[in-house]
Short mmCIF file of C-alpha atoms in Angstrom, two decimals:
data_model
loop_
_atom_site.label_atom_id
_atom_site.label_comp_id
_atom_site.label_asym_id
_atom_site.label_seq_id
_atom_site.Cartn_x
_atom_site.Cartn_y
_atom_site.Cartn_z
CA UNK A 22 70.13 88.12 -10.15
CA UNK A 23 67.30 88.45 -7.60
CA UNK A 24 64.98 88.50 -10.52
CA UNK A 25 66.38 85.32 -11.81
CA UNK A 26 66.14 83.74 -8.72
CA UNK A 27 62.41 84.61 -8.21
CA UNK A 28 61.74 83.22 -11.81
CA UNK A 29 63.70 79.99 -10.96
CA UNK A 30 61.74 79.63 -7.68
CA UNK A 31 58.32 80.35 -9.57
CA UNK A 32 59.17 77.87 -12.28
CA UNK A 33 59.90 75.18 -9.60
CA UNK A 34 56.68 75.76 -7.84
CA UNK A 35 54.92 75.25 -11.18
CA UNK A 36 56.55 72.23 -11.90
CA UNK A 37 55.72 70.84 -8.44
CA UNK A 38 52.14 71.77 -8.64
CA UNK A 39 52.10 70.09 -12.06
CA UNK A 40 53.37 66.97 -10.66
CA UNK A 41 50.82 67.01 -7.75
CA UNK A 42 47.99 67.50 -10.30
CA UNK A 43 49.18 64.44 -12.48
CA UNK A 44 49.52 62.34 -9.29
CA UNK A 45 45.93 63.35 -8.02
CA UNK A 46 44.37 62.55 -11.52
CA UNK A 47 46.11 59.11 -11.67
CA UNK A 48 44.84 58.36 -7.98
CA UNK A 49 41.31 59.30 -8.93
CA UNK A 50 41.35 57.33 -12.28
CA UNK A 51 42.74 54.28 -10.30
CA UNK A 52 39.81 54.52 -7.91
CA UNK A 53 37.42 54.77 -10.89
CA UNK A 54 38.81 51.68 -12.60
CA UNK A 55 39.19 49.65 -9.40
CA UNK A 56 35.35 49.51 -8.71
CA UNK A 57 33.89 48.31 -5.55
CA UNK A 58 35.39 45.20 -3.54
CA UNK A 59 33.95 41.82 -4.58
CA UNK A 60 32.66 39.78 -1.60
CA UNK A 61 33.69 36.24 -1.21
CA UNK A 62 31.00 34.03 -2.16
CA UNK A 63 29.14 32.34 0.78
CA UNK A 64 28.37 28.72 0.80
CA UNK A 65 24.55 28.19 0.61
CA UNK A 66 23.09 25.65 3.22
CA UNK A 67 20.27 23.57 1.64
CA UNK A 68 18.06 22.01 4.17
CA UNK A 69 16.38 18.62 2.76
CA UNK A 70 12.37 18.46 3.81
CA UNK A 71 11.41 15.16 5.04
CA UNK A 72 9.73 12.93 2.44
CA UNK A 73 5.88 12.95 2.33
CA UNK A 74 5.71 9.69 0.58
CA UNK A 75 4.08 7.01 2.72
CA UNK A 76 6.26 3.88 3.65
CA UNK A 77 5.44 1.00 1.46
CA UNK A 78 3.98 -1.76 3.59
CA UNK A 79 5.51 -5.29 3.12
CA UNK A 80 3.13 -7.89 3.50
CA UNK A 81 3.93 -10.55 6.35
CA UNK A 82 2.40 -14.03 5.73
CA UNK A 83 -0.08 -15.03 8.72
CA UNK A 84 -0.29 -18.60 9.97
CA UNK A 85 -3.58 -20.28 9.70
CA UNK A 86 -4.62 -22.46 12.59
CA UNK A 87 -7.75 -24.12 11.02
CA UNK A 88 -10.30 -24.09 8.33
CA UNK A 89 -13.81 -25.40 8.57
CA UNK A 90 -17.02 -25.58 6.38
CA UNK A 91 -19.70 -23.00 7.26
CA UNK A 92 -23.01 -23.87 6.05
CA UNK A 93 -25.92 -21.73 7.83
CA UNK A 94 -28.40 -22.70 4.86
CA UNK A 95 -29.84 -25.92 3.60
CA UNK A 96 -29.52 -28.71 5.92
CA UNK A 97 -26.93 -26.70 8.03
CA UNK A 98 -24.65 -29.62 7.83
CA UNK A 99 -20.77 -29.19 7.05
CA UNK A 100 -19.70 -29.59 3.34
CA UNK A 101 -16.78 -31.55 3.12
CA UNK A 102 -15.47 -30.66 6.52
CA UNK A 103 -13.01 -33.57 6.66
CA UNK A 104 -11.28 -32.01 3.58
CA UNK A 105 -11.19 -28.36 4.58
CA UNK A 106 -7.54 -28.51 5.66
CA UNK A 107 -6.50 -29.00 2.16
CA UNK A 108 -7.57 -25.47 1.52
CA UNK A 109 -4.64 -24.38 3.84
CA UNK A 110 -1.94 -27.19 3.44
CA UNK A 111 0.32 -25.14 1.11
CA UNK A 112 -0.40 -27.57 -1.70
CA UNK A 113 -2.69 -26.04 -4.47
CA UNK A 114 -3.05 -29.43 -6.09
CA UNK A 115 -5.48 -30.24 -3.30
CA UNK A 116 -8.77 -28.58 -2.49
CA UNK A 117 -11.61 -28.40 -0.30
CA UNK A 118 -14.86 -29.26 -2.37
CA UNK A 119 -18.55 -28.65 -1.52
CA UNK A 120 -21.14 -31.03 -2.15
CA UNK A 121 -22.66 -30.94 -5.69
CA UNK A 122 -25.63 -28.96 -6.78
CA UNK A 123 -27.99 -29.05 -9.73
CA UNK A 124 -28.58 -25.46 -9.87
CA UNK A 125 -26.36 -22.38 -9.43
CA UNK A 126 -26.49 -20.51 -5.93
CA UNK A 127 -28.93 -17.58 -5.83
CA UNK A 128 -31.42 -15.80 -3.73
CA UNK A 129 -34.32 -17.53 -5.51
CA UNK A 130 -35.53 -20.86 -6.57
CA UNK A 131 -34.70 -23.11 -8.33
CA UNK A 132 -31.32 -22.17 -6.25
CA UNK A 133 -31.21 -24.33 -3.12
CA UNK A 134 -29.57 -21.46 -1.09
CA UNK A 135 -27.72 -18.30 -1.58
CA UNK A 136 -24.21 -19.59 -0.76
CA UNK A 137 -21.84 -21.56 1.54
CA UNK A 138 -18.59 -20.89 3.11
CA UNK A 139 -15.22 -21.75 4.56
CA UNK A 140 -14.22 -20.26 7.91
CA UNK A 141 -10.59 -19.49 8.40
CA UNK A 142 -9.32 -19.38 12.10
CA UNK A 143 -6.02 -17.52 12.61
CA UNK A 144 -5.84 -18.68 16.12
CA UNK A 145 -5.78 -15.19 17.71
CA UNK A 146 -6.77 -11.77 16.41
CA UNK A 147 -4.54 -10.49 13.85
CA UNK A 148 -4.06 -7.39 11.65
CA UNK A 149 -5.16 -8.73 8.21
CA UNK A 150 -4.21 -6.60 5.09
CA UNK A 151 -4.70 -9.20 2.31
CA UNK A 152 -6.00 -12.42 1.63
CA UNK A 153 -5.43 -14.53 -1.58
CA UNK A 154 -7.64 -17.40 -2.55
CA UNK A 155 -7.15 -19.89 -5.30
CA UNK A 156 -10.15 -21.78 -6.60
CA UNK A 157 -10.39 -24.65 -9.23
CA UNK A 158 -12.60 -23.07 -11.82
CA UNK A 159 -14.69 -19.98 -12.11
CA UNK A 160 -16.22 -18.90 -8.76
CA UNK A 161 -17.47 -15.62 -7.12
CA UNK A 162 -16.83 -15.12 -3.49
CA UNK A 163 -17.19 -12.56 -0.74
CA UNK A 164 -14.44 -11.94 1.98
CA UNK A 165 -16.35 -11.39 5.18
CA UNK A 166 -15.23 -10.84 8.82
CA UNK A 167 -17.48 -11.45 12.03
CA UNK A 168 -18.97 -8.55 14.14
CA UNK A 169 -17.68 -8.70 17.77
CA UNK A 170 -20.77 -10.54 18.64
CA UNK A 171 -20.33 -13.29 15.97
CA UNK A 172 -16.70 -13.63 16.61
CA UNK A 173 -17.47 -15.26 20.15
CA UNK A 174 -19.00 -18.31 18.27
CA UNK A 175 -18.68 -17.81 14.40
CA UNK A 176 -19.68 -21.39 13.45
CA UNK A 177 -23.14 -20.79 14.94
CA UNK A 178 -23.60 -17.26 13.97
CA UNK A 179 -25.92 -16.13 11.21
CA UNK A 180 -24.70 -14.91 7.96
CA UNK A 181 -25.65 -11.30 8.78
CA UNK A 182 -23.06 -11.46 11.62
CA UNK A 183 -20.31 -11.01 8.95
CA UNK A 184 -19.52 -7.97 7.24
CA UNK A 185 -18.56 -7.95 3.66
CA UNK A 186 -14.86 -6.38 2.92
CA UNK A 187 -14.50 -7.59 -0.43
CA UNK A 188 -16.10 -9.42 -3.59
CA UNK A 189 -14.16 -11.03 -6.45
CA UNK A 190 -14.94 -13.37 -9.25
CA UNK A 191 -12.59 -15.73 -11.37
CA UNK A 192 -10.22 -18.63 -10.87
CA UNK A 193 -8.50 -16.72 -8.26
CA UNK A 194 -9.11 -13.74 -5.87
CA UNK A 195 -6.76 -11.18 -4.31
CA UNK A 196 -8.54 -9.29 -1.54
CA UNK A 197 -6.57 -6.25 -0.60
CA UNK A 198 -8.07 -4.09 2.26
CA UNK A 199 -7.90 -0.41 2.23
CA UNK A 200 -6.72 -0.51 5.84
CA UNK A 201 -5.72 -3.66 7.82
CA UNK A 202 -8.74 -5.31 9.65
CA UNK A 203 -8.02 -6.85 13.00
CA UNK A 204 -9.87 -10.28 13.30
CA UNK A 205 -9.22 -13.91 14.29
CA UNK A 206 -11.85 -15.38 11.79
CA UNK A 207 -12.36 -14.77 8.07
CA UNK A 208 -15.25 -16.30 5.82
CA UNK A 209 -14.75 -17.03 2.49
CA UNK A 210 -18.34 -16.89 1.23
CA UNK A 211 -19.14 -18.65 -2.05
CA UNK A 212 -21.88 -17.11 -4.04
CA UNK A 213 -21.37 -18.60 -7.43
CA UNK A 214 -19.96 -22.18 -8.07
CA UNK A 215 -17.86 -23.63 -10.84
CA UNK A 216 -19.74 -25.75 -13.33
CA UNK A 217 -18.00 -29.02 -13.57
CA UNK A 218 -17.70 -31.29 -16.54
CA UNK A 219 -20.70 -33.37 -15.32
CA UNK A 220 -22.93 -30.44 -15.54
CA UNK A 221 -23.16 -29.97 -11.70
CA UNK A 222 -22.18 -27.15 -9.57
CA UNK A 223 -19.42 -27.25 -6.93
CA UNK A 224 -17.02 -25.12 -4.99
CA UNK A 225 -13.39 -25.81 -5.09
CA UNK A 226 -11.06 -23.86 -2.95
CA UNK A 227 -7.29 -24.99 -3.63
CA UNK A 228 -5.57 -22.58 -1.32
CA UNK A 229 -6.04 -19.69 1.09
CA UNK A 230 -3.13 -17.40 2.09
CA UNK A 231 -3.45 -14.47 4.50
CA UNK A 232 -1.19 -11.58 4.95
CA UNK A 233 -0.73 -8.83 7.55
#
């Protein structure tokens, strides 16, 4: 009977050890299949860099106080000065007209002189970014601004006292400056006139608009 009791105990231990082994194998297998813990996704923070594109400049119309004929060559007298205001009256059907010439402007004979002009007065120094000129017919014209010395008395200044900032040809001219120029006066200097139906050369400026 003692022998039987020892056999029963041994069998019980064997069964217990087997159960422990099975449980251990299942635990290890579960660990193998479970894998590492997955971290919760983190929200990414995106920073927006400031724009490198320059702000577009919106032109602002500038008021024109006065327009006068500027004629430093020939007899030096004004050309149609009484009608100069028609170039800034807002009505393109009216225009400032020069006297007539038998020959086109130019630096040599038979040209009478190299050009004539219309002086625009803004009333006070303004930052000018563009100037639009409407002609009647084909013209070539320079846009000029006076030097500080010439600006004190532009009507009596010589032409070389004005700096060229643009040159255009055609029935109209849009002078867009690379950077604004601060000035009170602008000179529309005509170097080539329209040939009218009567065969004579005349300058016709219908409208001048200035923007800052």
